[in-house]
Amino acid sequence: MSEDMNNTFLDEEEGIIELEDEDGNVTRFEFVDAMEYNGVTYYALVPESDDDEGADQFVVLKEEEVNGEAMLATVDDDDEYSTVGEMFLQRFAELAGYDEDDEEDGE
Protein backbone atom coordinates (compact mmCIF):
# COMPACT_ATOMS: atom_id res chain seq x y z
CA MET A 1 0.00 0.00 0.00
CA SER A 2 1.29 3.47 -0.85
CA GLU A 3 2.47 5.53 2.10
CA ASP A 4 0.09 8.36 1.23
CA MET A 5 -3.02 6.22 1.68
CA ASN A 6 -5.16 6.74 4.74
CA ASN A 7 -7.68 4.56 6.50
CA THR A 8 -10.70 6.69 7.28
CA PHE A 9 -13.52 6.81 9.75
CA LEU A 10 -16.32 9.33 9.29
CA ASP A 11 -18.51 10.38 12.19
CA GLU A 12 -21.40 11.69 10.13
CA GLU A 13 -23.16 13.28 13.09
CA GLU A 14 -20.15 15.45 13.94
CA GLY A 15 -18.75 15.82 10.42
CA ILE A 16 -15.40 14.50 11.66
CA ILE A 17 -13.10 12.29 9.63
CA GLU A 18 -10.35 10.38 11.39
CA LEU A 19 -7.40 9.52 9.17
CA GLU A 20 -4.88 6.88 10.10
CA ASP A 21 -1.54 6.99 8.32
CA GLU A 22 0.77 4.08 7.56
CA ASP A 23 2.45 4.49 10.96
CA GLY A 24 -0.85 4.18 12.85
CA ASN A 25 -1.04 7.88 13.77
CA VAL A 26 -4.63 9.18 13.84
CA THR A 27 -5.49 12.77 12.95
CA ARG A 28 -8.98 14.24 13.16
CA PHE A 29 -10.31 16.55 10.45
CA GLU A 30 -13.56 18.43 10.06
CA PHE A 31 -15.31 17.67 6.78
CA VAL A 32 -15.90 20.89 4.83
CA ASP A 33 -16.96 19.89 1.33
CA ALA A 34 -16.63 17.28 -1.40
CA MET A 35 -16.73 17.60 -5.17
CA GLU A 36 -16.16 15.51 -8.23
CA TYR A 37 -13.67 16.64 -10.85
CA ASN A 38 -12.59 14.59 -13.87
CA GLY A 39 -14.28 11.51 -12.43
CA VAL A 40 -12.45 11.72 -9.08
CA THR A 41 -14.03 12.72 -5.75
CA TYR A 42 -12.03 15.27 -3.77
CA TYR A 43 -12.53 16.30 -0.14
CA ALA A 44 -11.75 19.61 1.58
CA LEU A 45 -10.87 18.99 5.23
CA VAL A 46 -9.80 21.28 8.07
CA PRO A 47 -7.57 19.86 10.81
CA GLU A 48 -9.59 19.70 14.04
CA SER A 49 -8.28 22.15 16.62
CA ASP A 50 -9.36 23.63 19.94
CA ASP A 51 -8.32 27.10 18.82
CA ASP A 52 -9.04 29.08 15.65
CA GLU A 53 -5.43 28.95 14.47
CA GLY A 54 -5.32 27.43 11.00
CA ALA A 55 -9.11 27.38 10.70
CA ASP A 56 -8.84 29.26 7.41
CA GLN A 57 -6.60 26.56 5.91
CA PHE A 58 -7.78 23.28 4.48
CA VAL A 59 -6.27 20.19 2.91
CA VAL A 60 -7.44 18.48 -0.24
CA LEU A 61 -7.50 14.69 -0.41
CA LYS A 62 -8.80 12.48 -3.18
CA GLU A 63 -10.71 9.23 -3.04
CA GLU A 64 -9.03 6.19 -4.54
CA GLU A 65 -10.14 2.59 -4.61
CA VAL A 66 -7.62 0.05 -3.33
CA ASN A 67 -8.56 -3.64 -3.33
CA GLY A 68 -12.24 -2.68 -3.60
CA GLU A 69 -12.06 -0.31 -0.61
CA ALA A 70 -12.39 3.48 -0.82
CA MET A 71 -9.39 5.27 0.68
CA LEU A 72 -8.33 8.90 0.91
CA ALA A 73 -4.97 9.78 -0.59
CA THR A 74 -2.85 12.88 -0.83
CA VAL A 75 -2.83 14.76 -4.12
CA ASP A 76 0.81 14.51 -5.20
CA ASP A 77 0.52 16.45 -8.46
CA ASP A 78 0.97 20.18 -7.73
CA ASP A 79 -1.14 21.28 -10.72
CA GLU A 80 -3.98 18.94 -9.76
CA TYR A 81 -3.84 20.11 -6.11
CA SER A 82 -3.82 23.77 -7.16
CA THR A 83 -6.70 23.35 -9.61
CA VAL A 84 -8.94 21.50 -7.16
CA GLY A 85 -7.96 23.80 -4.29
CA GLU A 86 -8.95 26.85 -6.35
CA MET A 87 -12.27 25.18 -7.22
CA PHE A 88 -12.98 24.67 -3.52
CA LEU A 89 -12.03 28.30 -2.75
CA GLN A 90 -14.38 29.50 -5.47
CA ARG A 91 -17.21 27.35 -4.04
CA PHE A 92 -16.55 28.69 -0.54
CA ALA A 93 -16.63 32.29 -1.84
CA GLU A 94 -19.89 31.64 -3.69
CA LEU A 95 -21.46 30.14 -0.57
CA ALA A 96 -20.33 33.11 1.53
CA GLY A 97 -21.80 35.50 -1.05
CA TYR A 98 -25.02 33.49 -1.17
CA ASP A 99 -25.47 33.76 2.61
CA GLU A 100 -25.00 37.55 2.51
CA ASP A 101 -27.61 37.88 -0.23
CA ASP A 102 -30.09 35.80 1.77
CA GLU A 103 -29.66 38.03 4.82
CA GLU A 104 -30.30 41.15 2.72
CA ASP A 105 -33.46 39.64 1.21
CA GLY A 106 -34.77 38.71 4.66
CA GLU A 107 -34.61 42.28 5.99
Coordinates of C-alpha atoms in Angstrom, one line a residue:
M1 CA 0.0 0.0 0.0
S2 CA 1.3 3.5 -0.8
E3 CA 2.5 5.5 2.1
D4 CA 0.1 8.4 1.2
M5 CA -3.0 6.2 1.7
N6 CA -5.2 6.7 4.7
N7 CA -7.7 4.6 6.5
T8 CA -10.7 6.7 7.3
F9 CA -13.5 6.8 9.7
L10 CA -16.3 9.3 9.3
D11 CA -18.5 10.4 12.2
E12 CA -21.4 11.7 10.1
E13 CA -23.2 13.3 13.1
E14 CA -20.2 15.5 13.9
G15 CA -18.8 15.8 10.4
I16 CA -15.4 14.5 11.7
I17 CA -13.1 12.3 9.6
E18 CA -10.4 10.4 11.4
L19 CA -7.4 9.5 9.2
E20 CA -4.9 6.9 10.1
D21 CA -1.5 7.0 8.3
E22 CA 0.8 4.1 7.6
D23 CA 2.4 4.5 11.0
G24 CA -0.8 4.2 12.9
N25 CA -1.0 7.9 13.8
V26 CA -4.6 9.2 13.8
T27 CA -5.5 12.8 13.0
R28 CA -9.0 14.2 13.2
F29 CA -10.3 16.5 10.4
E30 CA -13.6 18.4 10.1
F31 CA -15.3 17.7 6.8
V32 CA -15.9 20.9 4.8
D33 CA -17.0 19.9 1.3
A34 CA -16.6 17.3 -1.4
M35 CA -16.7 17.6 -5.2
E36 CA -16.2 15.5 -8.2
Y37 CA -13.7 16.6 -10.8
N38 CA -12.6 14.6 -13.9
G39 CA -14.3 11.5 -12.4
V40 CA -12.5 11.7 -9.1
T41 CA -14.0 12.7 -5.8
Y42 CA -12.0 15.3 -3.8
Y43 CA -12.5 16.3 -0.1
A44 CA -11.8 19.6 1.6
L45 CA -10.9 19.0 5.2
V46 CA -9.8 21.3 8.1
P47 CA -7.6 19.9 10.8
E48 CA -9.6 19.7 14.0
S49 CA -8.3 22.2 16.6
D50 CA -9.4 23.6 19.9
D51 CA -8.3 27.1 18.8
D52 CA -9.0 29.1 15.7
E53 CA -5.4 28.9 14.5
G54 CA -5.3 27.4 11.0
A55 CA -9.1 27.4 10.7
D56 CA -8.8 29.3 7.4
Q57 CA -6.6 26.6 5.9
F58 CA -7.8 23.3 4.5
V59 CA -6.3 20.2 2.9
V60 CA -7.4 18.5 -0.2
L61 CA -7.5 14.7 -0.4
K62 CA -8.8 12.5 -3.2
E63 CA -10.7 9.2 -3.0
E64 CA -9.0 6.2 -4.5
E65 CA -10.1 2.6 -4.6
V66 CA -7.6 0.1 -3.3
N67 CA -8.6 -3.6 -3.3
G68 CA -12.2 -2.7 -3.6
E69 CA -12.1 -0.3 -0.6
A70 CA -12.4 3.5 -0.8
M71 CA -9.4 5.3 0.7
L72 CA -8.3 8.9 0.9
A73 CA -5.0 9.8 -0.6
T74 CA -2.8 12.9 -0.8
V75 CA -2.8 14.8 -4.1
D76 CA 0.8 14.5 -5.2
D77 CA 0.5 16.4 -8.5
D78 CA 1.0 20.2 -7.7
D79 CA -1.1 21.3 -10.7
E80 CA -4.0 18.9 -9.8
Y81 CA -3.8 20.1 -6.1
S82 CA -3.8 23.8 -7.2
T83 CA -6.7 23.3 -9.6
V84 CA -8.9 21.5 -7.2
G85 CA -8.0 23.8 -4.3
E86 CA -9.0 26.8 -6.4
M87 CA -12.3 25.2 -7.2
F88 CA -13.0 24.7 -3.5
L89 CA -12.0 28.3 -2.7
Q90 CA -14.4 29.5 -5.5
R91 CA -17.2 27.3 -4.0
F92 CA -16.5 28.7 -0.5
A93 CA -16.6 32.3 -1.8
E94 CA -19.9 31.6 -3.7
L95 CA -21.5 30.1 -0.6
A96 CA -20.3 33.1 1.5
G97 CA -21.8 35.5 -1.1
Y98 CA -25.0 33.5 -1.2
D99 CA -25.5 33.8 2.6
E100 CA -25.0 37.5 2.5
D101 CA -27.6 37.9 -0.2
D102 CA -30.1 35.8 1.8
E103 CA -29.7 38.0 4.8
E104 CA -30.3 41.1 2.7
D105 CA -33.5 39.6 1.2
G106 CA -34.8 38.7 4.7
E107 CA -34.6 42.3 6.0

